Coordinates of C-alpha atoms and ligand atoms in Angstrom, one line a residue:
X28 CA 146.7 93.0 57.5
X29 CA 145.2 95.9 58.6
X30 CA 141.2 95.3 59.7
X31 CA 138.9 97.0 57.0
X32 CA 135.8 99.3 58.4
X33 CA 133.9 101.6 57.8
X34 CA 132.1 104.3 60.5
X35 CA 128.7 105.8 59.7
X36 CA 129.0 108.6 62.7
X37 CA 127.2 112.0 63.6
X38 CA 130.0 114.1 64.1
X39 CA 129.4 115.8 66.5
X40 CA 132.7 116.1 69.4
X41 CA 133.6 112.5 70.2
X42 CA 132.7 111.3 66.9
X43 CA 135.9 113.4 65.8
X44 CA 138.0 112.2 68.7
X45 CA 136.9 108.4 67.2
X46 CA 137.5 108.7 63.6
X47 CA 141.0 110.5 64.4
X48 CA 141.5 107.5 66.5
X49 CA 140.6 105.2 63.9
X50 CA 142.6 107.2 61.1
X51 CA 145.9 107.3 62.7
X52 CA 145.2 103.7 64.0
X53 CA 148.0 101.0 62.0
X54 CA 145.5 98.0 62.9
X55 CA 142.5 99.8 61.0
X56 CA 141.9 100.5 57.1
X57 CA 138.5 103.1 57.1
X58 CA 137.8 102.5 53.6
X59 CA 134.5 104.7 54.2
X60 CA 133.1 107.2 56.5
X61 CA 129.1 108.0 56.0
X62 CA 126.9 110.7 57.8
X63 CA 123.5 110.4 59.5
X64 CA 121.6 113.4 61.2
X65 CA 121.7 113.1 65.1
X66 CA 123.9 115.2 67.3
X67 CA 123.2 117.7 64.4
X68 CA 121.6 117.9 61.4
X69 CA 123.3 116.1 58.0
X70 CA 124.6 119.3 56.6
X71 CA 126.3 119.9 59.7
X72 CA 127.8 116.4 60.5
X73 CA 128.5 115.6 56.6
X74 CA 130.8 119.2 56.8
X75 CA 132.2 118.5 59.9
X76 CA 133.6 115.0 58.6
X77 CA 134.7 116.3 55.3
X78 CA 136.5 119.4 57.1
X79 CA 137.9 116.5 60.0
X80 CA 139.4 114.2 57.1
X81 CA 141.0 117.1 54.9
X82 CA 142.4 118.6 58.3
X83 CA 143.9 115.4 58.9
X84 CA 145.5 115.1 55.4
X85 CA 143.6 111.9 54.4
X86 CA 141.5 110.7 51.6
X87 CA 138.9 109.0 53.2
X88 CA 135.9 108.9 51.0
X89 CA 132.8 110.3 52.7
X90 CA 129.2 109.9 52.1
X91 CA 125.8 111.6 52.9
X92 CA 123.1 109.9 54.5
X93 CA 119.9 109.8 55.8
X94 CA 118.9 113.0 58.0
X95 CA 115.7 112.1 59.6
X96 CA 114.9 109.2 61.3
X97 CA 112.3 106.0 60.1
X98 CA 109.6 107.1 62.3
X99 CA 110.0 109.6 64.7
X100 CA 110.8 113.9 64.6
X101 CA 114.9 114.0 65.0
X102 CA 116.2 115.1 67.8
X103 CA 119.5 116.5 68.1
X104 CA 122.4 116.8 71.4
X105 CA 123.6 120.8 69.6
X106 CA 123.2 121.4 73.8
X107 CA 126.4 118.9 74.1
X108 CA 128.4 119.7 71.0
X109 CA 127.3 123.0 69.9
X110 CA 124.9 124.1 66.9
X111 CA 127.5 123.4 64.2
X112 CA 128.3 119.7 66.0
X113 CA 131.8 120.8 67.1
X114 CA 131.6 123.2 69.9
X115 CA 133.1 126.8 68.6
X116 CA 135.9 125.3 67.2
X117 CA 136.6 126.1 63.2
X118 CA 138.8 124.4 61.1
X119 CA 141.0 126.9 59.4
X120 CA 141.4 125.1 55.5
X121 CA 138.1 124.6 53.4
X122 CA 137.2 121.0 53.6
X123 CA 137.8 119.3 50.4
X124 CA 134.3 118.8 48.8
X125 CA 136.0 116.0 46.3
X126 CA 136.1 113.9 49.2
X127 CA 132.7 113.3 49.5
X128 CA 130.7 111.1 47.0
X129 CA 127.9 112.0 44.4
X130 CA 125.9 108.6 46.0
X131 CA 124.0 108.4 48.8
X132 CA 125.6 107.1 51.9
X133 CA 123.2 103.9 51.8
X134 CA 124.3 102.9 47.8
X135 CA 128.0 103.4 49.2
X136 CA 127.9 101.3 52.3
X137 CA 125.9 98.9 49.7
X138 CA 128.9 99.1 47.3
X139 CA 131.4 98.7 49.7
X140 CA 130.7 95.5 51.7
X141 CA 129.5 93.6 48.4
X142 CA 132.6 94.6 46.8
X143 CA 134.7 94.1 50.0
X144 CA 137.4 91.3 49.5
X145 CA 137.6 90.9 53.1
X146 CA 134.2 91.2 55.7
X147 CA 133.7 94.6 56.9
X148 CA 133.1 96.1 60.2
X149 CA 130.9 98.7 60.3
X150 CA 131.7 100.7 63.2
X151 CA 128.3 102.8 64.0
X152 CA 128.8 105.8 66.0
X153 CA 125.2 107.9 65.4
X154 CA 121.9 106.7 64.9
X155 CA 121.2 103.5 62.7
X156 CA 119.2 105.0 60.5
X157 CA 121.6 104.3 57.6
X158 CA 122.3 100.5 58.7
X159 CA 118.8 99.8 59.2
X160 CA 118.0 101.3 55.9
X161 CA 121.1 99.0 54.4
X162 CA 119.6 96.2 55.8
X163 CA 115.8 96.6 54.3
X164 CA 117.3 97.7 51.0
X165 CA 120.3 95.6 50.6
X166 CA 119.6 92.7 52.9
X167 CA 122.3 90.6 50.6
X168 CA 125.1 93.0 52.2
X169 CA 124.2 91.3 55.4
X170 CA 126.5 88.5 54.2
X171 CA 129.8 90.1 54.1
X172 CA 129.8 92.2 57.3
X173 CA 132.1 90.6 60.0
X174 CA 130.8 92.3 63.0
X175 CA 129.0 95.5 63.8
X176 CA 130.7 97.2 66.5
X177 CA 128.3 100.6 67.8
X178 CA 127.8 102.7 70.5
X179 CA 124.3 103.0 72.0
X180 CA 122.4 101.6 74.5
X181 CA 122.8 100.8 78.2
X182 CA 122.0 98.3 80.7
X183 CA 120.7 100.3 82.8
X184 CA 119.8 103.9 82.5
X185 CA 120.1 106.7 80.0
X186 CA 121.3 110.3 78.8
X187 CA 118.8 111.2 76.4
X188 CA 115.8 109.8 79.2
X189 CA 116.4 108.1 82.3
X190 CA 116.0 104.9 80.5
X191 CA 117.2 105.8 76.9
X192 CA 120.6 106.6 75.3
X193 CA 120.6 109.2 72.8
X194 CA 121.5 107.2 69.7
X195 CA 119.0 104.3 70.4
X196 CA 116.7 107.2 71.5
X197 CA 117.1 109.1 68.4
X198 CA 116.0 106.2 65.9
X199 CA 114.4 103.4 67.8
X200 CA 113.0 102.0 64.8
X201 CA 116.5 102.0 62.9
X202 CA 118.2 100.5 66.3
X203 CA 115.6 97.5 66.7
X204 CA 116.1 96.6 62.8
X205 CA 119.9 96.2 63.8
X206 CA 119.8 94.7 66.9
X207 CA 116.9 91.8 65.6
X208 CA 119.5 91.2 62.5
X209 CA 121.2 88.6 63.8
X210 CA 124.4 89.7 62.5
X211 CA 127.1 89.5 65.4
X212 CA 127.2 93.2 67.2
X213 CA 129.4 94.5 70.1
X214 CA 127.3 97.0 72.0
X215 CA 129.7 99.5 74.0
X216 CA 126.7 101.3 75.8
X217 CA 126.6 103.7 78.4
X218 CA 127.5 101.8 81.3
X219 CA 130.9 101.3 79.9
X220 CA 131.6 104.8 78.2
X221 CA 130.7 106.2 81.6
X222 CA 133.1 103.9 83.4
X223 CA 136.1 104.5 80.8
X224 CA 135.8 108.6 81.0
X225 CA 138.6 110.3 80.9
X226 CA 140.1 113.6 82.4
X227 CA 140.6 117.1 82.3
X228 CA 145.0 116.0 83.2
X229 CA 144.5 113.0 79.9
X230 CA 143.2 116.1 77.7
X231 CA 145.5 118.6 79.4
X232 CA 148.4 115.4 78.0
X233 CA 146.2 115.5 74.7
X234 CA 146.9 119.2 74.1
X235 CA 150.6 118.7 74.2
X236 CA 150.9 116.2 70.9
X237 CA 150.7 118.8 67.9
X238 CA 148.2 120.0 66.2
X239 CA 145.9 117.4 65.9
X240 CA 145.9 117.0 69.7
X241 CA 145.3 121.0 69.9
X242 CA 142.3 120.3 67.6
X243 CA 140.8 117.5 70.0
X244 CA 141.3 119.8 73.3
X245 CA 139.7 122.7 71.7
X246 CA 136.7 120.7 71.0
X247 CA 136.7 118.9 74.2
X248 CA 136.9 122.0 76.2
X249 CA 133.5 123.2 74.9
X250 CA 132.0 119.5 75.4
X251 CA 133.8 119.5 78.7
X252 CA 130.8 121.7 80.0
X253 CA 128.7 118.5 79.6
X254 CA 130.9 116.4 82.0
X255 CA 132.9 117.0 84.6
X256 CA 137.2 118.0 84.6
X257 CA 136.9 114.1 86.5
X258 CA 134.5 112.2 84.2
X259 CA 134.5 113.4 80.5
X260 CA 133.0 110.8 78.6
X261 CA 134.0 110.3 75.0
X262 CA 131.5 107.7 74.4
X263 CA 132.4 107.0 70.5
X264 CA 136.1 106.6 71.6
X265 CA 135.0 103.0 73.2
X266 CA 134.0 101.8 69.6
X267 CA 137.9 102.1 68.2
X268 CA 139.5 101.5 71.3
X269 CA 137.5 97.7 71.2
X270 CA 138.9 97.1 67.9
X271 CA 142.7 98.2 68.4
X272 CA 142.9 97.1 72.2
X273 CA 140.1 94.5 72.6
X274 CA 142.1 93.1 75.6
X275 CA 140.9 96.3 77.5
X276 CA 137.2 95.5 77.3
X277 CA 135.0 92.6 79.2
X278 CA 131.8 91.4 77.6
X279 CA 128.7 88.9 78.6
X280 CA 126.5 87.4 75.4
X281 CA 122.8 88.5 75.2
X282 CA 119.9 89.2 72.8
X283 CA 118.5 93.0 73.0
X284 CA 115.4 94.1 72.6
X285 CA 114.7 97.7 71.7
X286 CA 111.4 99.6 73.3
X287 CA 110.5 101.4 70.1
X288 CA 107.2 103.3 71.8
X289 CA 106.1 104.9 74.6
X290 CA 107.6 106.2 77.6
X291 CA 110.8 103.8 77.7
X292 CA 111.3 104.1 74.0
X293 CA 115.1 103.9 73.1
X294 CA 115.4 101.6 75.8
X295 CA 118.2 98.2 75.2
X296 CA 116.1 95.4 77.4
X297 CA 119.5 93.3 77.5
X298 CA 118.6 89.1 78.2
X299 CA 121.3 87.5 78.9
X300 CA 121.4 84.5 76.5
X301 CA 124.3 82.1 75.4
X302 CA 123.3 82.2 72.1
X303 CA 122.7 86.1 71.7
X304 CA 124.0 87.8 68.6
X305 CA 124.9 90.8 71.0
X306 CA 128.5 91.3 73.0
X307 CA 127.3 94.1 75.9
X308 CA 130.8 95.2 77.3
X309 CA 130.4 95.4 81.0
X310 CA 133.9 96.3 82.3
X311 CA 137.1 98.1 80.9
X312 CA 140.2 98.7 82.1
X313 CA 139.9 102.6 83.0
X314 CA 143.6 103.0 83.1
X315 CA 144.9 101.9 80.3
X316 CA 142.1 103.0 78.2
X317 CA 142.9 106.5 79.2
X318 CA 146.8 105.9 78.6
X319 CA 145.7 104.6 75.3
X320 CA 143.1 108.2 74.2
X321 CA 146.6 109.9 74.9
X322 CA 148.6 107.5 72.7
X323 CA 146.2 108.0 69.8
X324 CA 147.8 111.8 69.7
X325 CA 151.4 111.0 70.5
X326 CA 151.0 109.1 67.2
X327 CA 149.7 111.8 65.2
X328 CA 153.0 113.8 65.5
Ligands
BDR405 C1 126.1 109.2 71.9 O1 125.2 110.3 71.5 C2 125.9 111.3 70.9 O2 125.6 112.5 71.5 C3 127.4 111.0 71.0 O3 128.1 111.4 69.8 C4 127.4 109.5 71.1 O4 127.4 108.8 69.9 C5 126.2 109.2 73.4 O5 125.0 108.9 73.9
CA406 CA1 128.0 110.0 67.8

């Protein structure tokens, strides 16, 4: 049976290169994709995912969240993907407004998981502002949620500070909510999407599998200017790539707690602990996670 999930992304450049990943993925069932602000604003990432699933020829539903975080001002990363979220790229077909719901993402991911016949995993690829605000509202849904599997955070340093990643950074608040929930999370932060970037020859490989694989290179050579030809990091990638190849990744148990003030706000302080909620993957084999990117678009022909 496939696994059921749902992704509450930014989208934003390796958000796309994720949910494509996940879509065309035979171990994953996305029942539901929902937008947060973050990389962009929520007009911007809620279009880019409707015009990403409709391009893709798929029914995902999609819903709208929250734009703003709890506390803080937003900040976005347009200097990484670009002020529409995906570089200068355009999708050439309307996106299919029918795909997204009249609800708000939160009342959707609420719907979902209590109805779910199976636990879901919530695969969180943007700020948690719409998970933490699940959580307050809906705490029940708690109940059916098999794992939450998210990019953010690091061990040690940052790309949004020198001690914060950018989706812990952009809702602290939201993030601590999460982490403290006690639900069962595995944390792909920083110190493995560096590790597991891939190359200018990978999306050069990419760019040869169709169209959808023409898609992802377009929008990877504009967030190419980020990185390096050597070291382009598709951090949101990691997220999928645990799920469908688990075997690639190496973990260590710990409780995180997240700085929500002050100079190292955003920060993950990650404690070791045997009886952590929290799976921090430390290692990944590199290799085969970059034969496994170009996989995802051999499959999409
Ligand atoms: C994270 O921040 C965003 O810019 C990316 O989409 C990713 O989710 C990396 O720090
Ligand atoms: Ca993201």
């Amino acid at each position: 049976m496939k696994r059921p999930i749902i992704i509450d992304t930014d989208p934003g450049i390796d958000d796309i290169v994720a949910i494509t990943a996940a879509l065309f993925s035979d171990k994953l069932d996305v029942k539901l994709i929902t937008t947060v602000g973050g990389n962009v604003g929520i007009t911007h990432t809620t279009r880019n995912a409707v015009d990403l699933v409709t391009f893709l020829g798929r029914n995902t539903p999609i819903a709208k969240g929250v734009d703003e975080p709890l506390v803080n001002k937003p900040k976005t990363a347009s200097q990484v993907h670009g002020s529409s979220g995906v570089g200068t790229y355009q999708f050439e077909a309307e996106g299919n407004t029918a795909l997204l719901s009249k609800e708000h993402a939160v009342i959707e991911l609420r719907n979902n998981i209590i109805d779910a016949a199976v636990p879901i995993t919530l695969v969180a690829i943007g700020p948690l502002t719409n998970i933490a605000l699940l959580f307050k509202m809906f705490p029940e849904t708690k109940e059916n949620i098999k794992e939450i599997v998210l990019m953010g955070g690091a061990i040690e340093g940052g790309n949004a500070t020198p001690v914060a990643e950018f989706n812990i950074f952009a809702d602290p608040h939201a993030a601590k909510i999460v982490f403290d929930s006690a639900i069962k999370i595995f944390m792909c932060g920083l110190d493995v999407t560096r590790l597991t970037s891939v190359t200018a020859g990978d999306v050069a490989k990419v760019k040869e599998q169709g169209t959808v694989g023409e898609m992802i290179a377009e929008m990877l050579a504009y967030y190419k200017q980020t990185y390096s030809d050597d070291a382009i990091t598709i951090h949101d990638l990691c997220t999928i790539l645990y799920l469908t190849h688990p075997d690639l990744f190496q973990t260590k148990r710990a409780k995180v707690n997240v700085v929500t003030e002050g100079e190292a706000a955003g920060h993950t302080v990650v404690n070791d602990s045997d009886d952590g909620n929290v799976f921090v993957c430390v290692d990944a084999d590199v290799e085969a996670f970059r034969e496994e990117f170009i996989q995802v678009f051999v499959e999409t022909i």
